[in-house]
PDB file of C-alpha atoms and ligand atoms in Angstrom:
ATOM      1  CA  MET A 363     -95.169 -79.333-252.733  1.00  0.00           C
ATOM      2  CA  ILE A 364     -92.924 -80.553-250.003  1.00  0.00           C
ATOM      3  CA  GLY A 365     -89.517 -82.188-250.196  1.00  0.00           C
ATOM      4  CA  PRO A 366     -85.814 -81.452-249.945  1.00  0.00           C
ATOM      5  CA  PRO A 367     -84.096 -79.020-252.314  1.00  0.00           C
ATOM      6  CA  GLY A 368     -83.504 -80.888-255.563  1.00  0.00           C
ATOM      7  CA  ALA A 369     -86.451 -83.253-255.141  1.00  0.00           C
ATOM      8  CA  GLY A 370     -88.052 -81.744-258.237  1.00  0.00           C
ATOM      9  CA  LYS A 371     -90.660 -79.515-256.590  1.00  0.00           C
ATOM     10  CA  GLY A 372     -90.175 -76.661-259.053  1.00  0.00           C
ATOM     11  CA  THR A 373     -90.189 -78.884-262.126  1.00  0.00           C
ATOM     12  CA  GLN A 374     -93.297 -80.739-260.972  1.00  0.00           C
ATOM     13  CA  ALA A 375     -95.102 -77.640-259.664  1.00  0.00           C
ATOM     14  CA  LYS A 376     -94.789 -75.815-262.984  1.00  0.00           C
ATOM     15  CA  GLU A 377     -96.196 -78.741-264.966  1.00  0.00           C
ATOM     16  CA  LEU A 378     -98.887 -79.438-262.413  1.00  0.00           C
ATOM     17  CA  ALA A 379    -100.008 -75.808-262.464  1.00  0.00           C
ATOM     18  CA  ARG A 380    -100.194 -75.905-266.252  1.00  0.00           C
ATOM     19  CA  LEU A 381    -102.175 -79.149-266.356  1.00  0.00           C
ATOM     20  CA  LEU A 382    -104.572 -78.244-263.548  1.00  0.00           C
ATOM     21  CA  GLU A 383    -104.814 -74.585-264.629  1.00  0.00           C
ATOM     22  CA  LEU A 384    -103.780 -73.285-261.240  1.00  0.00           C
ATOM     23  CA  VAL A 385    -101.264 -70.589-260.444  1.00  0.00           C
ATOM     24  CA  HIS A 386     -97.764 -71.629-259.468  1.00  0.00           C
ATOM     25  CA  ILE A 387     -96.346 -69.733-256.517  1.00  0.00           C
ATOM     26  CA  SER A 388     -92.681 -70.297-255.776  1.00  0.00           C
ATOM     27  CA  THR A 389     -91.343 -68.219-252.887  1.00  0.00           C
ATOM     28  CA  GLY A 390     -87.806 -68.881-254.167  1.00  0.00           C
ATOM     29  CA  ASP A 391     -88.767 -67.436-257.592  1.00  0.00           C
ATOM     30  CA  LEU A 392     -90.475 -64.448-255.926  1.00  0.00           C
ATOM     31  CA  PHE A 393     -87.348 -63.735-253.878  1.00  0.00           C
ATOM     32  CA  ARG A 394     -85.100 -64.128-256.950  1.00  0.00           C
ATOM     33  CA  ASP A 395     -87.380 -61.793-258.978  1.00  0.00           C
ATOM     34  CA  ASN A 396     -87.079 -59.199-256.216  1.00  0.00           C
ATOM     35  CA  ILE A 397     -83.301 -59.567-256.125  1.00  0.00           C
ATOM     36  CA  ARG A 398     -83.080 -59.171-259.894  1.00  0.00           C
ATOM     37  CA  ALA A 399     -85.332 -56.087-259.788  1.00  0.00           C
ATOM     38  CA  GLY A 400     -83.254 -54.567-256.964  1.00  0.00           C
ATOM     39  CA  SER A 401     -86.359 -53.989-254.776  1.00  0.00           C
ATOM     40  CA  ALA A 402     -86.158 -53.251-251.045  1.00  0.00           C
ATOM     41  CA  LEU A 403     -87.207 -56.847-250.320  1.00  0.00           C
ATOM     42  CA  GLY A 404     -84.603 -58.110-252.805  1.00  0.00           C
ATOM     43  CA  LYS A 405     -81.865 -56.163-251.023  1.00  0.00           C
ATOM     44  CA  ARG A 406     -82.930 -57.580-247.643  1.00  0.00           C
ATOM     45  CA  VAL A 407     -82.883 -61.212-248.768  1.00  0.00           C
ATOM     46  CA  GLU A 408     -80.022 -61.362-251.269  1.00  0.00           C
ATOM     47  CA  ALA A 409     -77.331 -62.426-248.802  1.00  0.00           C
ATOM     48  CA  VAL A 410     -79.670 -64.922-247.131  1.00  0.00           C
ATOM     49  CA  LEU A 411     -80.365 -66.718-250.412  1.00  0.00           C
ATOM     50  CA  ALA A 412     -76.683 -66.698-251.336  1.00  0.00           C
ATOM     51  CA  SER A 413     -75.854 -68.419-248.028  1.00  0.00           C
ATOM     52  CA  GLY A 414     -78.491 -71.146-248.368  1.00  0.00           C
ATOM     53  CA  ALA A 415     -80.178 -70.099-245.107  1.00  0.00           C
ATOM     54  CA  LEU A 416     -83.903 -69.429-244.800  1.00  0.00           C
ATOM     55  CA  VAL A 417     -85.467 -65.982-245.094  1.00  0.00           C
ATOM     56  CA  PRO A 418     -87.118 -64.930-241.787  1.00  0.00           C
ATOM     57  CA  ASP A 419     -90.670 -66.205-241.384  1.00  0.00           C
ATOM     58  CA  GLU A 420     -92.385 -62.794-241.082  1.00  0.00           C
ATOM     59  CA  LEU A 421     -90.996 -61.601-244.427  1.00  0.00           C
ATOM     60  CA  THR A 422     -91.859 -64.839-246.168  1.00  0.00           C
ATOM     61  CA  ILE A 423     -95.362 -65.084-244.723  1.00  0.00           C
ATOM     62  CA  GLU A 424     -96.126 -61.473-245.697  1.00  0.00           C
ATOM     63  CA  LEU A 425     -94.956 -62.127-249.248  1.00  0.00           C
ATOM     64  CA  VAL A 426     -97.259 -65.148-249.580  1.00  0.00           C
ATOM     65  CA  ARG A 427    -100.167 -63.385-247.873  1.00  0.00           C
ATOM     66  CA  GLU A 428     -99.971 -60.620-250.483  1.00  0.00           C
ATOM     67  CA  ARG A 429     -99.582 -63.044-253.366  1.00  0.00           C
ATOM     68  CA  LEU A 430    -102.569 -65.158-252.318  1.00  0.00           C
ATOM     69  CA  ARG A 431    -104.756 -62.036-252.275  1.00  0.00           C
ATOM     70  CA  ALA A 432    -104.370 -61.617-256.052  1.00  0.00           C
ATOM     71  CA  PRO A 433    -107.484 -62.516-258.048  1.00  0.00           C
ATOM     72  CA  ASP A 434    -105.712 -65.246-260.034  1.00  0.00           C
ATOM     73  CA  CYS A 435    -105.560 -67.359-256.848  1.00  0.00           C
ATOM     74  CA  VAL A 436    -109.307 -67.800-256.373  1.00  0.00           C
ATOM     75  CA  ARG A 437    -109.321 -71.288-257.917  1.00  0.00           C
ATOM     76  CA  GLY A 438    -106.391 -72.352-255.791  1.00  0.00           C
ATOM     77  CA  ALA A 439    -102.642 -72.436-256.177  1.00  0.00           C
ATOM     78  CA  ILE A 440     -99.697 -74.794-256.231  1.00  0.00           C
ATOM     79  CA  LEU A 441     -97.317 -73.653-253.515  1.00  0.00           C
ATOM     80  CA  ASP A 442     -93.716 -74.518-254.233  1.00  0.00           C
ATOM     81  CA  GLY A 443     -91.118 -73.960-251.511  1.00  0.00           C
ATOM     82  CA  PHE A 444     -93.648 -72.641-249.023  1.00  0.00           C
ATOM     83  CA  PRO A 445     -94.247 -73.403-246.209  1.00  0.00           C
ATOM     84  CA  ARG A 446     -90.744 -74.354-245.117  1.00  0.00           C
ATOM     85  CA  THR A 447     -91.066 -73.978-241.329  1.00  0.00           C
ATOM     86  CA  LEU A 448     -93.698 -74.854-238.758  1.00  0.00           C
ATOM     87  CA  PRO A 449     -94.607 -71.180-238.106  1.00  0.00           C
ATOM     88  CA  GLN A 450     -95.087 -70.722-241.876  1.00  0.00           C
ATOM     89  CA  ALA A 451     -97.318 -73.808-242.044  1.00  0.00           C
ATOM     90  CA  GLU A 452     -99.400 -72.547-239.139  1.00  0.00           C
ATOM     91  CA  ALA A 453     -99.662 -69.074-240.669  1.00  0.00           C
ATOM     92  CA  LEU A 454    -100.751 -70.583-243.974  1.00  0.00           C
ATOM     93  CA  SER A 455    -103.425 -72.702-242.295  1.00  0.00           C
ATOM     94  CA  GLY A 456    -104.653 -69.516-240.572  1.00  0.00           C
ATOM     95  CA  LEU A 457    -104.713 -67.502-243.801  1.00  0.00           C
ATOM     96  CA  LEU A 458    -106.631 -70.205-245.616  1.00  0.00           C
ATOM     97  CA  ALA A 459    -109.051 -70.718-242.719  1.00  0.00           C
ATOM     98  CA  GLU A 460    -109.899 -66.996-242.799  1.00  0.00           C
ATOM     99  CA  ALA A 461    -111.054 -67.560-246.369  1.00  0.00           C
ATOM    100  CA  GLY A 462    -112.940 -70.756-245.400  1.00  0.00           C
ATOM    101  CA  ASP A 463    -110.326 -72.798-247.215  1.00  0.00           C
ATOM    102  CA  LYS A 464    -107.607 -75.346-246.463  1.00  0.00           C
ATOM    103  CA  ILE A 465    -104.726 -77.304-247.968  1.00  0.00           C
ATOM    104  CA  SER A 466    -106.175 -80.107-250.059  1.00  0.00           C
ATOM    105  CA  LEU A 467    -103.007 -82.052-250.818  1.00  0.00           C
ATOM    106  CA  ALA A 468     -99.410 -81.970-249.599  1.00  0.00           C
ATOM    107  CA  PRO A 469     -97.393 -83.966-252.160  1.00  0.00           C
ATOM    108  CA  TYR A 470     -94.149 -85.068-250.523  1.00  0.00           C
ATOM    109  CA  ILE A 471     -91.460 -85.811-253.099  1.00  0.00           C
ATOM    110  CA  LYS A 472     -88.957 -88.124-251.496  1.00  0.00           C
ATOM    111  CA  VAL A 473     -85.359 -88.344-252.751  1.00  0.00           C
ATOM    112  CA  SER A 474     -82.196 -89.629-251.064  1.00  0.00           C
ATOM    113  CA  ASP A 475     -79.407 -87.195-250.088  1.00  0.00           C
ATOM    114  CA  GLN A 476     -76.721 -88.519-252.476  1.00  0.00           C
ATOM    115  CA  ILE A 477     -78.985 -87.864-255.442  1.00  0.00           C
ATOM    116  CA  LEU A 478     -79.934 -84.353-254.265  1.00  0.00           C
ATOM    117  CA  VAL A 479     -76.390 -83.010-254.383  1.00  0.00           C
ATOM    118  CA  GLU A 480     -75.793 -84.364-257.879  1.00  0.00           C
ATOM    119  CA  ARG A 481     -79.109 -83.009-259.120  1.00  0.00           C
ATOM    120  CA  LEU A 482     -78.647 -79.519-257.697  1.00  0.00           C
ATOM    121  CA  THR A 483     -75.072 -79.001-258.795  1.00  0.00           C
ATOM    122  CA  GLY A 484     -76.021 -80.092-262.357  1.00  0.00           C
ATOM    123  CA  ARG A 485     -79.188 -77.984-262.491  1.00  0.00           C
ATOM    124  CA  ARG A 486     -79.564 -75.201-265.052  1.00  0.00           C
ATOM    125  CA  THR A 487     -82.477 -72.866-265.784  1.00  0.00           C
ATOM    126  CA  ASP A 488     -83.417 -71.361-269.131  1.00  0.00           C
ATOM    127  CA  ARG A 489     -83.505 -67.576-268.584  1.00  0.00           C
ATOM    128  CA  ARG A 490     -86.145 -67.092-271.244  1.00  0.00           C
ATOM    129  CA  THR A 491     -88.644 -69.837-270.382  1.00  0.00           C
ATOM    130  CA  GLY A 492     -87.881 -70.546-266.721  1.00  0.00           C
ATOM    131  CA  ARG A 493     -87.697 -74.256-267.560  1.00  0.00           C
ATOM    132  CA  ILE A 494     -85.419 -76.328-265.397  1.00  0.00           C
ATOM    133  CA  TYR A 495     -82.885 -78.810-266.862  1.00  0.00           C
ATOM    134  CA  HIS A 496     -80.050 -81.014-265.705  1.00  0.00           C
ATOM    135  CA  VAL A 497     -76.806 -81.172-267.660  1.00  0.00           C
ATOM    136  CA  LYS A 498     -76.849 -84.993-267.534  1.00  0.00           C
ATOM    137  CA  TYR A 499     -80.341 -86.231-266.616  1.00  0.00           C
ATOM    138  CA  ASN A 500     -82.604 -83.765-268.423  1.00  0.00           C
ATOM    139  CA  PRO A 501     -80.369 -82.090-271.011  1.00  0.00           C
ATOM    140  CA  PRO A 502     -81.498 -78.686-272.293  1.00  0.00           C
ATOM    141  CA  PRO A 503     -82.360 -78.238-275.963  1.00  0.00           C
ATOM    142  CA  GLU A 504     -79.948 -76.655-278.423  1.00  0.00           C
ATOM    143  CA  GLY A 505     -79.948 -72.861-278.109  1.00  0.00           C
ATOM    144  CA  ALA A 506     -81.315 -72.699-274.541  1.00  0.00           C
ATOM    145  CA  ASP A 507     -80.160 -69.600-272.657  1.00  0.00           C
ATOM    146  CA  LEU A 508     -78.922 -71.275-269.508  1.00  0.00           C
ATOM    147  CA  GLU A 509     -77.982 -69.973-266.112  1.00  0.00           C
ATOM    148  CA  GLN A 510     -76.959 -71.685-262.899  1.00  0.00           C
ATOM    149  CA  ARG A 511     -78.454 -70.580-259.597  1.00  0.00           C
ATOM    150  CA  PRO A 512     -75.678 -69.175-257.404  1.00  0.00           C
ATOM    151  CA  ASP A 513     -76.995 -71.223-254.464  1.00  0.00           C
ATOM    152  CA  ASP A 514     -76.508 -74.456-256.431  1.00  0.00           C
ATOM    153  CA  ALA A 515     -72.777 -74.421-255.630  1.00  0.00           C
ATOM    154  CA  GLU A 516     -71.929 -77.554-253.639  1.00  0.00           C
ATOM    155  CA  HIS A 517     -71.230 -75.987-250.216  1.00  0.00           C
ATOM    156  CA  THR A 518     -74.468 -73.978-250.373  1.00  0.00           C
ATOM    157  CA  VAL A 519     -76.391 -77.048-251.502  1.00  0.00           C
ATOM    158  CA  ARG A 520     -75.222 -78.881-248.370  1.00  0.00           C
ATOM    159  CA  ARG A 521     -76.367 -75.973-246.188  1.00  0.00           C
ATOM    160  CA  ARG A 522     -79.795 -75.967-247.879  1.00  0.00           C
ATOM    161  CA  ILE A 523     -80.210 -79.702-247.323  1.00  0.00           C
ATOM    162  CA  ALA A 524     -79.287 -79.227-243.647  1.00  0.00           C
ATOM    163  CA  GLU A 525     -81.869 -76.402-243.390  1.00  0.00           C
ATOM    164  CA  TYR A 526     -84.443 -78.747-244.872  1.00  0.00           C
ATOM    165  CA  TYR A 527     -83.865 -81.433-242.249  1.00  0.00           C
ATOM    166  CA  ALA A 528     -83.764 -78.937-239.376  1.00  0.00           C
ATOM    167  CA  ASN A 529     -86.745 -76.774-240.319  1.00  0.00           C
ATOM    168  CA  THR A 530     -88.881 -78.283-243.054  1.00  0.00           C
ATOM    169  CA  ALA A 531     -88.898 -82.036-242.395  1.00  0.00           C
ATOM    170  CA  PRO A 532     -91.104 -81.531-239.279  1.00  0.00           C
ATOM    171  CA  LEU A 533     -93.858 -80.354-241.637  1.00  0.00           C
ATOM    172  CA  LEU A 534     -94.228 -83.924-242.897  1.00  0.00           C
ATOM    173  CA  GLU A 535     -95.690 -84.868-239.527  1.00  0.00           C
ATOM    174  CA  TYR A 536     -97.821 -81.703-239.470  1.00  0.00           C
ATOM    175  CA  TYR A 537     -99.454 -82.528-242.814  1.00  0.00           C
ATOM    176  CA  ARG A 538     -99.611 -86.255-242.088  1.00  0.00           C
ATOM    177  CA  LYS A 539    -101.653 -85.485-238.976  1.00  0.00           C
ATOM    178  CA  ALA A 540    -103.868 -83.174-241.057  1.00  0.00           C
ATOM    179  CA  GLY A 541    -104.511 -86.164-243.352  1.00  0.00           C
ATOM    180  CA  VAL A 542    -103.291 -84.441-246.550  1.00  0.00           C
ATOM    181  CA  LEU A 543     -99.754 -85.801-246.951  1.00  0.00           C
ATOM    182  CA  ARG A 544     -99.144 -88.114-249.905  1.00  0.00           C
ATOM    183  CA  GLU A 545     -95.715 -89.549-250.592  1.00  0.00           C
ATOM    184  CA  PHE A 546     -94.197 -89.811-254.101  1.00  0.00           C
ATOM    185  CA  ASP A 547     -90.955 -91.450-255.162  1.00  0.00           C
ATOM    186  CA  GLY A 548     -88.960 -88.522-256.553  1.00  0.00           C
ATOM    187  CA  GLU A 549     -86.328 -90.859-257.995  1.00  0.00           C
ATOM    188  CA  LEU A 550     -88.706 -92.035-260.725  1.00  0.00           C
ATOM    189  CA  ALA A 551     -88.643 -90.344-264.138  1.00  0.00           C
ATOM    190  CA  ILE A 552     -89.980 -86.760-264.129  1.00  0.00           C
ATOM    191  CA  ALA A 553     -93.009 -87.700-266.264  1.00  0.00           C
ATOM    192  CA  ASP A 554     -93.890 -90.647-264.008  1.00  0.00           C
ATOM    193  CA  VAL A 555     -93.760 -88.571-260.828  1.00  0.00           C
ATOM    194  CA  LEU A 556     -95.947 -85.973-262.534  1.00  0.00           C
ATOM    195  CA  GLN A 557     -98.488 -88.546-263.612  1.00  0.00           C
ATOM    196  CA  LEU A 558     -98.813 -89.890-260.065  1.00  0.00           C
ATOM    197  CA  ILE A 559     -99.246 -86.425-258.543  1.00  0.00           C
ATOM    198  CA  VAL A 560    -101.779 -85.399-261.199  1.00  0.00           C
ATOM    199  CA  ALA A 561    -103.792 -88.552-260.491  1.00  0.00           C
ATOM    200  CA  ALA A 562    -103.794 -87.780-256.754  1.00  0.00           C
ATOM    201  CA  ALA A 563    -104.839 -84.164-257.412  1.00  0.00           C
ATOM    202  CA  ARG A 564    -107.598 -85.203-259.812  1.00  0.00           C
ATOM    203  CA  GLU A 565    -109.035 -87.574-257.223  1.00  0.00           C
ATOM    204  CA  LEU A 566    -109.632 -84.497-255.077  1.00  0.00           C
ATOM    205  CA  ARG A 567    -110.849 -82.246-257.829  1.00  0.00           C
ATOM    206  CA  PRO A 568    -112.162 -84.169-260.830  1.00  0.00           C
ATOM    207  CA  ALA A 569    -111.352 -82.404-264.126  1.00  0.00           C
TER     208      ALA A 569
HETATM  209  P1  AMP B1638     -86.031 -72.460-253.662  1.00  0.00           P
HETATM  210  O1  AMP B1638     -86.078 -71.779-254.976  1.00  0.00           O
HETATM  211  O2  AMP B1638     -87.379 -72.927-253.207  1.00  0.00           O
HETATM  212  O3  AMP B1638     -84.994 -73.541-253.564  1.00  0.00           O
HETATM  213  O4  AMP B1638     -85.609 -71.342-252.584  1.00  0.00           O
HETATM  214  C1  AMP B1638     -84.352 -70.677-252.687  1.00  0.00           C
HETATM  215  C2  AMP B1638     -84.033 -69.930-251.409  1.00  0.00           C
HETATM  216  O5  AMP B1638     -85.044 -68.932-251.151  1.00  0.00           O
HETATM  217  C3  AMP B1638     -84.000 -70.767-250.153  1.00  0.00           C
HETATM  218  O6  AMP B1638     -82.756 -71.418-249.970  1.00  0.00           O
HETATM  219  C4  AMP B1638     -84.258 -69.691-249.081  1.00  0.00           C
HETATM  220  O7  AMP B1638     -83.119 -68.886-248.863  1.00  0.00           O
HETATM  221  C5  AMP B1638     -85.297 -68.821-249.764  1.00  0.00           C
HETATM  222  N1  AMP B1638     -86.679 -69.305-249.512  1.00  0.00           N
HETATM  223  C6  AMP B1638     -87.558 -69.780-250.451  1.00  0.00           C
HETATM  224  N2  AMP B1638     -88.712 -70.130-249.886  1.00  0.00           N
HETATM  225  C7  AMP B1638     -88.580 -69.877-248.557  1.00  0.00           C
HETATM  226  C8  AMP B1638     -89.424 -70.044-247.432  1.00  0.00           C
HETATM  227  N3  AMP B1638     -90.656 -70.559-247.553  1.00  0.00           N
HETATM  228  N4  AMP B1638     -88.939 -69.691-246.220  1.00  0.00           N
HETATM  229  C9  AMP B1638     -87.715 -69.167-246.074  1.00  0.00           C
HETATM  230  N5  AMP B1638     -86.848 -69.002-247.078  1.00  0.00           N
HETATM  231  C10 AMP B1638     -87.273 -69.351-248.319  1.00  0.00           C
END
């Protein structure tokens, strides 16, 4: 899944993984889990996440390399928030090639900047289920145990969007050249975006 922060990658990736019975790998979630658990990795990346900057490539690539080795990834995986830089994309292509595999689809979820800031600052996550809501556009159910990501504060959101344009946007060209990029209008309703991505995925891998 590729797109700016707030495009809906996490929301879509979770549903897509459920529908296609693939694992969902979010590097952001993996880093946050490590921070919560107080691991050595968590301690190294905590300040980076809080600032909205990107974690160094070597650390991130190693994390994904390890995760992709797990047996639950044999059928494939939905990668959410990775790769985010050209070196990460190249490393991922290399890792997959070693296993005789490749990226089959790079869904690009396109959303304009004004909407991103509003979406991110209104975003809340249910601690118990991991489901993502928006205070106005996708209100949580009664009794949800909500938290706000510390990096969803407005100044950090702006830094993350800037990081996206500087480091991640070049990947659009990388995957376009590889013939796997497909663009989706991320300003449509969540269910409509999902339906379009599922249809594109099913064309590749009939259910
Ligand atoms: P996300 O949950 O995808 O929005 O990621 C939250 C934060 O985790 C980012 O702002 C980065 O600090 C870090 N992060 C997640 N994925 C990556 C990645 N592929 N490369 C570098 N940093 C990442």
